[in-house]
């Protein structure tokens, strides 16, 4: 249980340390949502999910090296869980940005 609490604290502290990026992402998401409010949301969803899955797979493969680590250092179950959670979070964030864009693109077709 301690490992999970520690991981949650690390995520919170990283968000605070990078609050400019977090706020920038939220503003960009808001602008995209407003721009695509009359888009074809349902038809754009499969494309957004596909891009999110692609981003999650890429993040899963790249995150260890981007943090000056390697898959050899990912040994304990909580390490794998944290890596998977971070990759899923990145994939979800990418899908959220891609959905309004895909909805706008599918509106005309």
C-alpha positions as a LaTeX table, in Angstrom:
\begin{tabular}{lrrr}
\hline
Residue & $x$ (\AA) & $y$ (\AA) & $z$ (\AA) \\
\hline
Unk1 & 0.00 & 0.00 & 0.00 \\
Unk2 & 2.90 & 2.33 & 0.73 \\
Unk3 & 4.18 & 1.99 & $-2.85$ \\
Unk4 & 0.82 & 3.05 & $-4.28$ \\
Unk5 & 0.61 & 6.05 & $-1.96$ \\
Unk6 & 4.17 & 7.01 & $-2.87$ \\
Unk7 & 3.36 & 6.76 & $-6.60$ \\
Unk8 & 0.28 & 8.97 & $-6.18$ \\
Unk9 & 2.32 & 11.55 & $-4.28$ \\
Unk10 & 4.96 & 11.53 & $-7.00$ \\
Unk11 & 2.32 & 12.09 & $-9.70$ \\
Unk12 & 0.81 & 14.98 & $-7.72$ \\
Unk13 & 4.21 & 16.59 & $-7.10$ \\
Unk14 & 5.16 & 16.23 & $-10.77$ \\
Unk15 & 1.90 & 17.89 & $-11.77$ \\
Unk16 & 2.63 & 20.76 & $-9.38$ \\
Unk17 & 6.19 & 21.10 & $-10.65$ \\
Unk18 & 4.92 & 21.19 & $-14.25$ \\
Unk19 & 1.76 & 23.17 & $-13.66$ \\
Unk20 & 2.47 & 25.36 & $-16.69$ \\
Unk21 & 2.38 & 22.32 & $-18.96$ \\
Unk22 & $-0.72$ & 20.96 & $-17.23$ \\
Unk23 & $-2.54$ & 24.27 & $-17.58$ \\
Unk24 & $-1.38$ & 24.60 & $-21.20$ \\
Unk25 & $-2.72$ & 21.12 & $-21.98$ \\
Unk26 & $-6.06$ & 21.92 & $-20.36$ \\
Unk27 & $-6.35$ & 25.22 & $-22.24$ \\
Unk28 & $-5.51$ & 23.50 & $-25.55$ \\
Unk29 & $-8.08$ & 20.79 & $-24.81$ \\
Unk30 & $-10.70$ & 23.43 & $-24.01$ \\
Unk31 & $-9.98$ & 25.33 & $-27.22$ \\
Unk32 & $-10.24$ & 22.13 & $-29.27$ \\
Unk33 & $-13.48$ & 21.13 & $-27.55$ \\
Unk34 & $-15.00$ & 24.53 & $-28.27$ \\
Unk35 & $-13.82$ & 24.48 & $-31.88$ \\
Unk36 & $-15.31$ & 21.02 & $-32.48$ \\
Unk37 & $-18.59$ & 21.40 & $-30.62$ \\
Unk38 & $-20.63$ & 20.66 & $-33.75$ \\
Unk39 & $-18.33$ & 17.92 & $-35.05$ \\
Unk40 & $-19.11$ & 14.27 & $-35.74$ \\
Unk41 & $-18.08$ & 13.03 & $-32.30$ \\
Unk42 & $-19.22$ & 9.42 & $-32.65$ \\
Unk43 & $-17.53$ & 8.94 & $-36.04$ \\
Unk44 & $-14.29$ & 10.51 & $-34.77$ \\
Unk45 & $-14.05$ & 8.32 & $-31.66$ \\
Unk46 & $-12.48$ & 5.21 & $-33.29$ \\
Unk47 & $-9.69$ & 7.29 & $-34.81$ \\
Unk48 & $-9.04$ & 9.04 & $-31.49$ \\
Unk49 & $-8.93$ & 5.72 & $-29.62$ \\
Unk50 & $-6.56$ & 4.29 & $-32.21$ \\
Unk51 & $-4.21$ & 7.26 & $-31.85$ \\
Unk52 & $-4.43$ & 6.98 & $-28.07$ \\
Unk53 & $-3.52$ & 3.28 & $-28.17$ \\
Unk54 & $-0.61$ & 4.05 & $-30.49$ \\
Unk55 & 0.59 & 6.79 & $-28.12$ \\
Unk56 & 0.25 & 4.44 & $-25.11$ \\
Unk57 & 2.27 & 1.69 & $-26.80$ \\
Unk58 & 4.96 & 4.18 & $-27.80$ \\
Unk59 & 5.03 & 5.62 & $-24.28$ \\
Unk60 & 5.31 & 2.14 & $-22.75$ \\
Unk61 & 8.30 & 1.41 & $-24.97$ \\
Unk62 & 10.00 & 4.80 & $-24.62$ \\
Unk63 & 9.39 & 5.89 & $-21.02$ \\
Unk64 & 12.13 & 3.81 & $-19.37$ \\
Unk65 & 14.82 & 5.21 & $-21.66$ \\
Unk66 & 13.43 & 8.75 & $-21.38$ \\
Unk67 & 13.83 & 8.55 & $-17.60$ \\
Unk68 & 17.46 & 7.33 & $-17.82$ \\
Unk69 & 16.38 & 3.81 & $-16.94$ \\
Unk70 & 15.83 & 0.56 & $-18.82$ \\
Unk71 & 13.48 & $-2.41$ & $-18.83$ \\
Unk72 & 16.16 & $-4.25$ & $-16.83$ \\
Unk73 & 15.44 & $-1.90$ & $-13.93$ \\
Unk74 & 11.69 & $-2.57$ & $-14.08$ \\
Unk75 & 11.67 & $-5.62$ & $-11.84$ \\
Unk76 & 9.05 & $-5.24$ & $-9.10$ \\
Unk77 & 5.31 & $-5.47$ & $-9.88$ \\
Unk78 & 4.69 & $-1.89$ & $-8.81$ \\
Unk79 & 7.32 & $-0.72$ & $-11.32$ \\
Unk80 & 5.42 & $-2.47$ & $-14.13$ \\
Unk81 & 2.12 & $-1.10$ & $-12.82$ \\
Unk82 & 3.51 & 2.45 & $-12.70$ \\
Unk83 & 4.94 & 2.12 & $-16.21$ \\
Unk84 & 1.63 & 0.82 & $-17.54$ \\
Unk85 & $-0.32$ & 3.54 & $-15.70$ \\
Unk86 & 1.92 & 6.28 & $-17.08$ \\
Unk87 & 1.64 & 4.88 & $-20.60$ \\
Unk88 & $-2.14$ & 4.64 & $-20.31$ \\
Unk89 & $-2.29$ & 8.19 & $-18.99$ \\
Unk90 & $-0.25$ & 9.48 & $-21.91$ \\
Unk91 & $-2.41$ & 7.49 & $-24.32$ \\
Unk92 & $-5.57$ & 8.85 & $-22.73$ \\
Unk93 & $-4.27$ & 12.41 & $-22.89$ \\
Unk94 & $-3.37$ & 11.95 & $-26.55$ \\
Unk95 & $-6.79$ & 10.46 & $-27.32$ \\
Unk96 & $-8.50$ & 13.39 & $-25.59$ \\
Unk97 & $-6.62$ & 15.82 & $-27.81$ \\
Unk98 & $-7.20$ & 13.74 & $-30.94$ \\
Unk99 & $-10.95$ & 13.29 & $-30.44$ \\
Unk100 & $-12.03$ & 16.88 & $-31.21$ \\
Unk101 & $-9.66$ & 16.96 & $-34.18$ \\
Unk102 & $-11.05$ & 13.65 & $-35.49$ \\
Unk103 & $-14.61$ & 14.88 & $-34.91$ \\
Unk104 & $-13.90$ & 17.99 & $-36.99$ \\
Unk105 & $-12.26$ & 15.90 & $-39.72$ \\
Unk106 & $-15.17$ & 13.44 & $-39.88$ \\
Unk107 & $-17.81$ & 16.19 & $-39.90$ \\
Unk108 & $-17.40$ & 16.83 & $-43.60$ \\
Unk109 & $-17.31$ & 13.18 & $-44.66$ \\
\hline
\end{tabular}
